[in-house]
PDB file of C-alpha atoms in Angstrom:
ATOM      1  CA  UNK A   1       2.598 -18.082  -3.190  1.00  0.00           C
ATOM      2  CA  UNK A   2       1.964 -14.849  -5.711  1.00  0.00           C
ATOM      3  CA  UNK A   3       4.816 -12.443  -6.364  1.00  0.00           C
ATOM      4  CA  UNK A   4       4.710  -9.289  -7.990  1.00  0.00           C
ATOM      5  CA  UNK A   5       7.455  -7.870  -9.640  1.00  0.00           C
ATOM      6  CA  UNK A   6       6.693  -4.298 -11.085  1.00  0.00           C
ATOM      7  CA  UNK A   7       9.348  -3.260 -14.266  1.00  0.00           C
ATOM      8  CA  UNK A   8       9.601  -0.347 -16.998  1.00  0.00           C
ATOM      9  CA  UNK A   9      11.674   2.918 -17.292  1.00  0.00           C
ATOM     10  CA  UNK A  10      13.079   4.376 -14.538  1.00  0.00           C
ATOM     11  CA  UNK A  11      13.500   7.971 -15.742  1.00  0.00           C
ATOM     12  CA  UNK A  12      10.614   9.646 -17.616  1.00  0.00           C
ATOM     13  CA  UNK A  13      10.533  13.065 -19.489  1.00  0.00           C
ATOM     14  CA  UNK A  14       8.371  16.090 -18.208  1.00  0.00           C
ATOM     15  CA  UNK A  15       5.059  16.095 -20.312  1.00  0.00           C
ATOM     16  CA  UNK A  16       6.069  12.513 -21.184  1.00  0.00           C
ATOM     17  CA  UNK A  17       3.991   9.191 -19.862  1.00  0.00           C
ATOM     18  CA  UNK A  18       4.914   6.808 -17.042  1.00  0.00           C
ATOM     19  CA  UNK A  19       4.583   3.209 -17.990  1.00  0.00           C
ATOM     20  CA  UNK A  20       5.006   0.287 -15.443  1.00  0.00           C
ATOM     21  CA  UNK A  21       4.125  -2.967 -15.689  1.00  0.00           C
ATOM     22  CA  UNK A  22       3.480  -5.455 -12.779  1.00  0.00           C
ATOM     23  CA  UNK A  23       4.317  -9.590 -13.389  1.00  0.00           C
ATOM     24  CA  UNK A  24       2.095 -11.501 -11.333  1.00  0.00           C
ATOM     25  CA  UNK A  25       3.926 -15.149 -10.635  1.00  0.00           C
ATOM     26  CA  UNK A  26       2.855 -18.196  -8.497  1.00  0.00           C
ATOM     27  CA  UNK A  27      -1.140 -17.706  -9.327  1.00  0.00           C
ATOM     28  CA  UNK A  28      -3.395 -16.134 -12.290  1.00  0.00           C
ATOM     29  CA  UNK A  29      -4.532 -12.370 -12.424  1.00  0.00           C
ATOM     30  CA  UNK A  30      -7.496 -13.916 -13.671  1.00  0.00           C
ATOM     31  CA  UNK A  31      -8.677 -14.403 -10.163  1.00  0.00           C
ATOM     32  CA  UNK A  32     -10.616 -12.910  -8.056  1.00  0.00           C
ATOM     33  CA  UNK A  33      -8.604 -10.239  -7.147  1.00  0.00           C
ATOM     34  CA  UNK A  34      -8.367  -6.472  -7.431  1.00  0.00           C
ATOM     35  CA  UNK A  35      -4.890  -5.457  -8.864  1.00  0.00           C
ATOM     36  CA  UNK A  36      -3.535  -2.149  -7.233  1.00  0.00           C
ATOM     37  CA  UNK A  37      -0.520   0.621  -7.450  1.00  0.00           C
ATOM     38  CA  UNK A  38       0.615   2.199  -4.867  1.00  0.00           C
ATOM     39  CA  UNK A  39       3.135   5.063  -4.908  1.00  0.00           C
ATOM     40  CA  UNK A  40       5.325   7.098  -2.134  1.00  0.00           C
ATOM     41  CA  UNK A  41       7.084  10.702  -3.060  1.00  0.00           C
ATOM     42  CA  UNK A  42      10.321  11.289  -1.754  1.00  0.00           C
ATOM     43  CA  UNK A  43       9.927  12.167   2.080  1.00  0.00           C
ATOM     44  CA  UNK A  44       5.851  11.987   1.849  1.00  0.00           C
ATOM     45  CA  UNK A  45       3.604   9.011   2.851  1.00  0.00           C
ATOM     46  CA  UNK A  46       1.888   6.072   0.607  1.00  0.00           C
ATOM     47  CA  UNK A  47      -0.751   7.466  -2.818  1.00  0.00           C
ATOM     48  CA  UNK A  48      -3.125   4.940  -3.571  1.00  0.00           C
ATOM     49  CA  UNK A  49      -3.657   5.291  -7.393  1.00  0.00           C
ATOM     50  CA  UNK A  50      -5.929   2.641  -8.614  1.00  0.00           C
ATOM     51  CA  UNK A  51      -7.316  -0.735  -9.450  1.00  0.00           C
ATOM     52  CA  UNK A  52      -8.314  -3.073 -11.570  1.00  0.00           C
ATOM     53  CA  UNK A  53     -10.108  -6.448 -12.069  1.00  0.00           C
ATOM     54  CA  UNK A  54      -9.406  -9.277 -14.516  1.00  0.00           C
ATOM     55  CA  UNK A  55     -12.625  -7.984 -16.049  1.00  0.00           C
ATOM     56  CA  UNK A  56     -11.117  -4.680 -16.785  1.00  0.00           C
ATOM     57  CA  UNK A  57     -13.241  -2.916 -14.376  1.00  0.00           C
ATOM     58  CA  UNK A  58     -11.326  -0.133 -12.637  1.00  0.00           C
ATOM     59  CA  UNK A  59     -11.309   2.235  -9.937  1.00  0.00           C
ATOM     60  CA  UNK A  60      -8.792   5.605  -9.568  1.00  0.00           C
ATOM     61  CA  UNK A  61      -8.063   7.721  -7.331  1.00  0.00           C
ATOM     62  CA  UNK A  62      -9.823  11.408  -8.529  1.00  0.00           C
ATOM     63  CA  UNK A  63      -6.708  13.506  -8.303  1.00  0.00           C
ATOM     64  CA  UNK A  64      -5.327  11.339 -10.545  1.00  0.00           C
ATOM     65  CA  UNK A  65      -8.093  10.611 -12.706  1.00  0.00           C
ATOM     66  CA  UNK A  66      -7.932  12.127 -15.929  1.00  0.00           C
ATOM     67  CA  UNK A  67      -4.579  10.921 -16.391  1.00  0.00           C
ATOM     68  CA  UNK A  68      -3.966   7.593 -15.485  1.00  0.00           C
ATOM     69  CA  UNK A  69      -5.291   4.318 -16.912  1.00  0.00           C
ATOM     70  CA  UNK A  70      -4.974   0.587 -15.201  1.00  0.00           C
ATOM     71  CA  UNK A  71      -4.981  -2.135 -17.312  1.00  0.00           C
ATOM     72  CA  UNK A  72      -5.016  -6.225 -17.078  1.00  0.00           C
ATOM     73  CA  UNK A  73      -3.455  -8.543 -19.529  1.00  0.00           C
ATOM     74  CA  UNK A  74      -4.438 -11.746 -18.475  1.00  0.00           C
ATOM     75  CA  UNK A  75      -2.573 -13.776 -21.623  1.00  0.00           C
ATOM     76  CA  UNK A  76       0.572 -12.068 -19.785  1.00  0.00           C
ATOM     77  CA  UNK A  77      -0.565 -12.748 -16.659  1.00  0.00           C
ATOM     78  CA  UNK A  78       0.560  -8.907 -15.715  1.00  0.00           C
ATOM     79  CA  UNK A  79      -1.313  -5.389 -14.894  1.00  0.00           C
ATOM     80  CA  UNK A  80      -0.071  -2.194 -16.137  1.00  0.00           C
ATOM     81  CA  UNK A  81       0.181   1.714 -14.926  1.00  0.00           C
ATOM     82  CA  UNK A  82      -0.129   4.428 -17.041  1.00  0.00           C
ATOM     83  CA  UNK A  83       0.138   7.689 -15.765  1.00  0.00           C
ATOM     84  CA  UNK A  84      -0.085  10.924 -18.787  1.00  0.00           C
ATOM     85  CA  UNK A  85       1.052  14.510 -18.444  1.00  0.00           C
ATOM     86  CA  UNK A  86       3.793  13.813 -15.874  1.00  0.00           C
ATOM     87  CA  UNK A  87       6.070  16.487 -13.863  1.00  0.00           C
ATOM     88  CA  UNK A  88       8.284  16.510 -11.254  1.00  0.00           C
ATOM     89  CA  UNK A  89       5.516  15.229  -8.668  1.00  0.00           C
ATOM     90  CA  UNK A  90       4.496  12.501  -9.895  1.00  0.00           C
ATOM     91  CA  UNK A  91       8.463  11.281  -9.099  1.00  0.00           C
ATOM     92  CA  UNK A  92       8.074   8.434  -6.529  1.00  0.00           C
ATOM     93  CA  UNK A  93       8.788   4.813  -5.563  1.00  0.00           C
ATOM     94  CA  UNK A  94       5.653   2.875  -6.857  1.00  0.00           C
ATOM     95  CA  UNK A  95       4.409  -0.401  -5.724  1.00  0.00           C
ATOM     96  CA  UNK A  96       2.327  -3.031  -7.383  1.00  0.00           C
ATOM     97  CA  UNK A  97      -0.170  -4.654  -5.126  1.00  0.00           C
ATOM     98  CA  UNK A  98      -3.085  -7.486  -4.861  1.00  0.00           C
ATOM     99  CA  UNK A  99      -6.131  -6.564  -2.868  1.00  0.00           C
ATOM    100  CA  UNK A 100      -7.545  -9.478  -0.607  1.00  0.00           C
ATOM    101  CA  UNK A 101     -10.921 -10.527  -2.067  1.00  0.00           C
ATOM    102  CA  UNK A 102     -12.378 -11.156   1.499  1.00  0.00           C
ATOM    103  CA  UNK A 103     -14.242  -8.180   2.747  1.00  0.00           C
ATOM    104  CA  UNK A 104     -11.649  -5.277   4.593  1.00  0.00           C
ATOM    105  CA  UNK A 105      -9.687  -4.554   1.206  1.00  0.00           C
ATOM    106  CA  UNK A 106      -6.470  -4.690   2.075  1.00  0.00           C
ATOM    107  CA  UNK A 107      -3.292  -5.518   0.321  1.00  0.00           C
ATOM    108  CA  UNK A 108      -1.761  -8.966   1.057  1.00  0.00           C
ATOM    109  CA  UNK A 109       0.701  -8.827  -1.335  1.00  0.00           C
ATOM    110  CA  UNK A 110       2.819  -6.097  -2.916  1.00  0.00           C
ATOM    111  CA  UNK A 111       5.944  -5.761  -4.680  1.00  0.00           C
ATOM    112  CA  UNK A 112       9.346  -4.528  -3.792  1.00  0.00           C
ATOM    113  CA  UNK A 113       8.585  -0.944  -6.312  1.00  0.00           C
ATOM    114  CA  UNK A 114      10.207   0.663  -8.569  1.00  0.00           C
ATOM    115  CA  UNK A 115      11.349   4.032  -8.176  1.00  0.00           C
ATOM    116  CA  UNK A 116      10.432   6.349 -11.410  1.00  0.00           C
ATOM    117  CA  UNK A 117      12.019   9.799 -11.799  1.00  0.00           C
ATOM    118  CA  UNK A 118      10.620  13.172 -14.115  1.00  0.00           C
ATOM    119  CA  UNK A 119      13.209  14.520 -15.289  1.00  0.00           C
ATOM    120  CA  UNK A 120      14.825  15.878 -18.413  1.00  0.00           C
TER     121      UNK A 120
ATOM    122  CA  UNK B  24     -11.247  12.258   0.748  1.00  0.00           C
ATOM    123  CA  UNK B  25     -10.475  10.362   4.100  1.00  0.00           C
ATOM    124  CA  UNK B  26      -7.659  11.779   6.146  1.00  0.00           C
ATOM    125  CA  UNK B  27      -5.104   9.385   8.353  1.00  0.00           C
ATOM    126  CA  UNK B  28      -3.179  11.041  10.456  1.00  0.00           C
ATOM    127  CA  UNK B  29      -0.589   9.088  12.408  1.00  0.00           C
ATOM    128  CA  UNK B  30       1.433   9.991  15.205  1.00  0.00           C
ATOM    129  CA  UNK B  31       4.047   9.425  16.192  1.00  0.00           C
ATOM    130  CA  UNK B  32       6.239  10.360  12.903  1.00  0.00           C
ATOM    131  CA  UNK B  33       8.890   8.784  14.157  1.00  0.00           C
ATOM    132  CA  UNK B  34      10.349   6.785  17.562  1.00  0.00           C
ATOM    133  CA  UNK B  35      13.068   6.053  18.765  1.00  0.00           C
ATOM    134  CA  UNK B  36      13.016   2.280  21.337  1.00  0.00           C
ATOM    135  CA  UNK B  37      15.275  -0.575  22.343  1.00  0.00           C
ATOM    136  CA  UNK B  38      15.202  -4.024  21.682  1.00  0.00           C
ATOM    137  CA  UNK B  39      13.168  -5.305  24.600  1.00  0.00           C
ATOM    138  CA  UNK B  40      10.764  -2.368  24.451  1.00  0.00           C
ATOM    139  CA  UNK B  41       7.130  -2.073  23.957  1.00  0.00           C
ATOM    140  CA  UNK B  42       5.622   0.854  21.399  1.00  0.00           C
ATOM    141  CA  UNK B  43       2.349   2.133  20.518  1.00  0.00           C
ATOM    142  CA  UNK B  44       1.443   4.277  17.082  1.00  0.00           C
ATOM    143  CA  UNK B  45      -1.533   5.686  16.811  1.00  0.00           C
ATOM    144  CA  UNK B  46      -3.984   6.416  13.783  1.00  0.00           C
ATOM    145  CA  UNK B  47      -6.967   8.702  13.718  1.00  0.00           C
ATOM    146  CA  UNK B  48      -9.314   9.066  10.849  1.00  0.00           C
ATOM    147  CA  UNK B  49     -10.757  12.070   9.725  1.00  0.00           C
ATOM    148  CA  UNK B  50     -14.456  10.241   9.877  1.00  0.00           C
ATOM    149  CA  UNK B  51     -15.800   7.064  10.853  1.00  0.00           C
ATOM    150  CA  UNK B  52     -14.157   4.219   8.622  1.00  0.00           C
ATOM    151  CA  UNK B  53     -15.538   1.241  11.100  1.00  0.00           C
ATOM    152  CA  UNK B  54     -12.863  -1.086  11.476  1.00  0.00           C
ATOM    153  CA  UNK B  55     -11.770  -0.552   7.506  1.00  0.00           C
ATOM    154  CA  UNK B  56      -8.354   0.020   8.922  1.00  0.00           C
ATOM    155  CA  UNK B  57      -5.196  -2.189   7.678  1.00  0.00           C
ATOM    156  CA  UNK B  58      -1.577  -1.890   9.243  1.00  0.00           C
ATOM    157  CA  UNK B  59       1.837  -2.544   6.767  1.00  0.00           C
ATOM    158  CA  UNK B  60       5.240  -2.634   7.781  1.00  0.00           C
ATOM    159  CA  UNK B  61       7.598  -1.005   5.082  1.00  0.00           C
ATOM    160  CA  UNK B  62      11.388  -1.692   4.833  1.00  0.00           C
ATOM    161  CA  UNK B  63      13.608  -0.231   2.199  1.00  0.00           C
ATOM    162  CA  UNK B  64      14.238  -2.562  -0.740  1.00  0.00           C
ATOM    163  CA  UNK B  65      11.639  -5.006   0.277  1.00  0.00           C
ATOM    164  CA  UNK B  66       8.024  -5.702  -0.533  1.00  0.00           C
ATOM    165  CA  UNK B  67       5.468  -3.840   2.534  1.00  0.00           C
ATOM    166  CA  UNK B  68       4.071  -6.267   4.383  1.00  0.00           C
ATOM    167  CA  UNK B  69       0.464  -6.366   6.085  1.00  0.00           C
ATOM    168  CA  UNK B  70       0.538  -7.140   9.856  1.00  0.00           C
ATOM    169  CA  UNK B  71      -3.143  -6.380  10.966  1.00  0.00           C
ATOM    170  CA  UNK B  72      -6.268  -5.776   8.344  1.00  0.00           C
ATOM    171  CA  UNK B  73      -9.700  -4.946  10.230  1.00  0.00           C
ATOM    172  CA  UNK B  74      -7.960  -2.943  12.909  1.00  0.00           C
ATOM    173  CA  UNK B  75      -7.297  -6.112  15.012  1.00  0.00           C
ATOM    174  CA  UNK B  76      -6.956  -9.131  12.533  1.00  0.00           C
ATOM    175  CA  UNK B  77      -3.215 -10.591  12.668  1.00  0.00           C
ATOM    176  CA  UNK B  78      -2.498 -11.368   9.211  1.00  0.00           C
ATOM    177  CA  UNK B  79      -1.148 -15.018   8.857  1.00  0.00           C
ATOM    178  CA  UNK B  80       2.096 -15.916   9.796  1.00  0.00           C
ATOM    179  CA  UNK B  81       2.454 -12.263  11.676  1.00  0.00           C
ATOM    180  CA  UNK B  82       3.846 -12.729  14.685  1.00  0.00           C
ATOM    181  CA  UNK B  83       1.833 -12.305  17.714  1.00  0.00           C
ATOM    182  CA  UNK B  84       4.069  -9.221  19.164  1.00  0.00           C
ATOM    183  CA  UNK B  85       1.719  -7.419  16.796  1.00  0.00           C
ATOM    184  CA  UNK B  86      -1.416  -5.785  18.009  1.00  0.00           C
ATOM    185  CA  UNK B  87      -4.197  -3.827  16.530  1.00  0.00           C
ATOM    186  CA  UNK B  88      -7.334  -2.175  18.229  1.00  0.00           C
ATOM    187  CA  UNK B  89      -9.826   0.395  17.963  1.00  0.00           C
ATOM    188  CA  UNK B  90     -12.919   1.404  15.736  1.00  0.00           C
ATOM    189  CA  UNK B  91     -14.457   4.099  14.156  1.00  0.00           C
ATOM    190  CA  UNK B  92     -12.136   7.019  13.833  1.00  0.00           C
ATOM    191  CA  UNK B  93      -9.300   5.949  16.506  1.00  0.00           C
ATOM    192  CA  UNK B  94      -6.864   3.092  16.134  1.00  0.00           C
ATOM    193  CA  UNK B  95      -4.135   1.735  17.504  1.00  0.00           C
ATOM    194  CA  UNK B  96      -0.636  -0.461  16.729  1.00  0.00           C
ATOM    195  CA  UNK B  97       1.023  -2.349  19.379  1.00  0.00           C
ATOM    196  CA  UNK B  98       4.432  -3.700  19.101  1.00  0.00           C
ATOM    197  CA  UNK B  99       5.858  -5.067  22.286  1.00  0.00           C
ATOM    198  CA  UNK B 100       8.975  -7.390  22.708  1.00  0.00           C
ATOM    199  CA  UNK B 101      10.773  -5.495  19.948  1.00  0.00           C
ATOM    200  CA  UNK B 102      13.071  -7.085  18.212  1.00  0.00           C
ATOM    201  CA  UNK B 103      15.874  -6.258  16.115  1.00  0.00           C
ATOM    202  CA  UNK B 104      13.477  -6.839  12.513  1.00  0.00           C
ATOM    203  CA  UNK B 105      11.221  -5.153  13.858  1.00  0.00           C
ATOM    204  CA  UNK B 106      12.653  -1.752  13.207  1.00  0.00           C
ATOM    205  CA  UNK B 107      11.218  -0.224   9.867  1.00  0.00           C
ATOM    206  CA  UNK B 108       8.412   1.933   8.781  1.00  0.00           C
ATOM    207  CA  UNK B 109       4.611   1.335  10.039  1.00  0.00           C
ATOM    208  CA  UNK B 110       1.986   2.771   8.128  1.00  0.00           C
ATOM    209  CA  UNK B 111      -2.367   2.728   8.627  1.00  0.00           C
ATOM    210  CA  UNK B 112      -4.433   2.387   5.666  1.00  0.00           C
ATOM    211  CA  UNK B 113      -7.916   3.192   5.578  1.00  0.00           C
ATOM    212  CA  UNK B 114     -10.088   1.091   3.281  1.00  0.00           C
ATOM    213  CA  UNK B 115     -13.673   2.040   4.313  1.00  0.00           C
ATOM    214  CA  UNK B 116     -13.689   3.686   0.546  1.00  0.00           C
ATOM    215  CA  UNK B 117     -11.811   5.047  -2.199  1.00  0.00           C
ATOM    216  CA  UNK B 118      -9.877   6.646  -2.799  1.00  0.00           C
ATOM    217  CA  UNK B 119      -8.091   4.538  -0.154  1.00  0.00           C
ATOM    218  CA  UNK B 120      -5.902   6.527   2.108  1.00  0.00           C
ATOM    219  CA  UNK B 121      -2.772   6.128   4.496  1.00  0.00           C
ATOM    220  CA  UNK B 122      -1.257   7.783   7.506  1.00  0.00           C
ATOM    221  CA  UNK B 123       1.878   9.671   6.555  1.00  0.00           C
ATOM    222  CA  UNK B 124       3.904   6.857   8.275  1.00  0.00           C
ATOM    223  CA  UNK B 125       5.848   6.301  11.886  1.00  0.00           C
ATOM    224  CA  UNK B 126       9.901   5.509  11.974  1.00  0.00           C
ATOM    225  CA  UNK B 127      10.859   3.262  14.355  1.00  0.00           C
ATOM    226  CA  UNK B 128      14.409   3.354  15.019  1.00  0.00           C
ATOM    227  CA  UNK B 129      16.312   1.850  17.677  1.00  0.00           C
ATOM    228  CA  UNK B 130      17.747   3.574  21.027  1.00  0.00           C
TER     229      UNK B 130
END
């Protein structure tokens, strides 16, 4: 059974970058599976922010485009977040997720987040 | 983008009771339309993907319906665990979108 367990700094500085990283245990990121994050702002519903395949193919979402980048490291067996340029709303609890590779997209698994806060 | 809009926001219900939260999309998505539950401190969890699949190992007081741009999520029996977060997702096409969420909360 996969498990995702999503880790890196919990405070960030204005202007500064967001790093996560999401573990992937109990089955390979090299499978055929898109990897996802998630994230949820204080008091405001789920953000879908992006993809990516084992391949390093990727998808974003465009309001976050030009600053994030999702990346696979399939020696780690991990996927990682990077999110440029931050301020004060891009504070949130963010989730790591695995897209089902059957046909309706939707994520079967997911971690328990990490909540990230820009501040100085 | 897609909009979801869910309603309720929040409800409140006792153990026992039956609920219904609804989701409408702001254009057809088919039946691209995924249910999680969300508790703090714990991992969502996806109860109904296609508008009316039940996810393994879901239980069965879980009910999706609905197509195109109106949807529906059926809880009856509720029990106890059962009182959390519920949230739609649309994944007709990205970016992928979800309702603002519904509270359930007990009576």
């Amino acid at each position: 059974q996969v498990q995702l367990q999503e880790s890196g700094p919990r405070l960030v500085k204005p202007s500064g970058t967001l790093s996560l990283t999401c573990a992937v245990y109990g089955g390979p990121v090299r499978n055929n599976n898109w990897w996802t994050w998630v994230r949820q702002p204080p008091g405001k519903g789920l953000e879908w922010i992006g993809e990516v395949y084992h391949t390093g193919s990727s998808n974003y979402n465009p309001s976050l485009k030009s600053r994030v980048t999702i990346s696979v490291e399939v020696s780690k067996n991990q996927f990682s977040l990077r999110l440029t340029s931050v301020t004060a709303a891009d504070t949130a609890l963010y989730y790591c997720g695995r897209r089902d590779p059957g046909f309706y997209y939707y994520l079967d698994v997911w971690g328990k987040g990490t909540t990230v806060t820009v501040s100085s | 983008d897609i909009q979801m809009t869910q309603s309720p926001s929040s409800l409140s219900a006792s153990v026992g009771d039956s609920v219904t939260v609804t989701c409408r999309a702001s254009q057809s998505i088919g039946s691209y339309l995924n249910w999680y539950q969300l508790k703090p401190g714990t991992a969502p969890k996806v109860l109904i993907y296609a508008a009316s699949t039940l996810e393994d190992g879901v239980s069965s007081r879980f009910s999706g319906s609905g197509s195109g741009t109106e949807f529906t999520l059926t809880i009856s029996s509720l029990q106890p665990e059962d009182f959390a977060t519920y949230c739609c997702q649309q994944s007709f096409m990205t970016p992928y979108t979800f309702g603002q969420g519904t509270k359930l909360e007990i009576k």
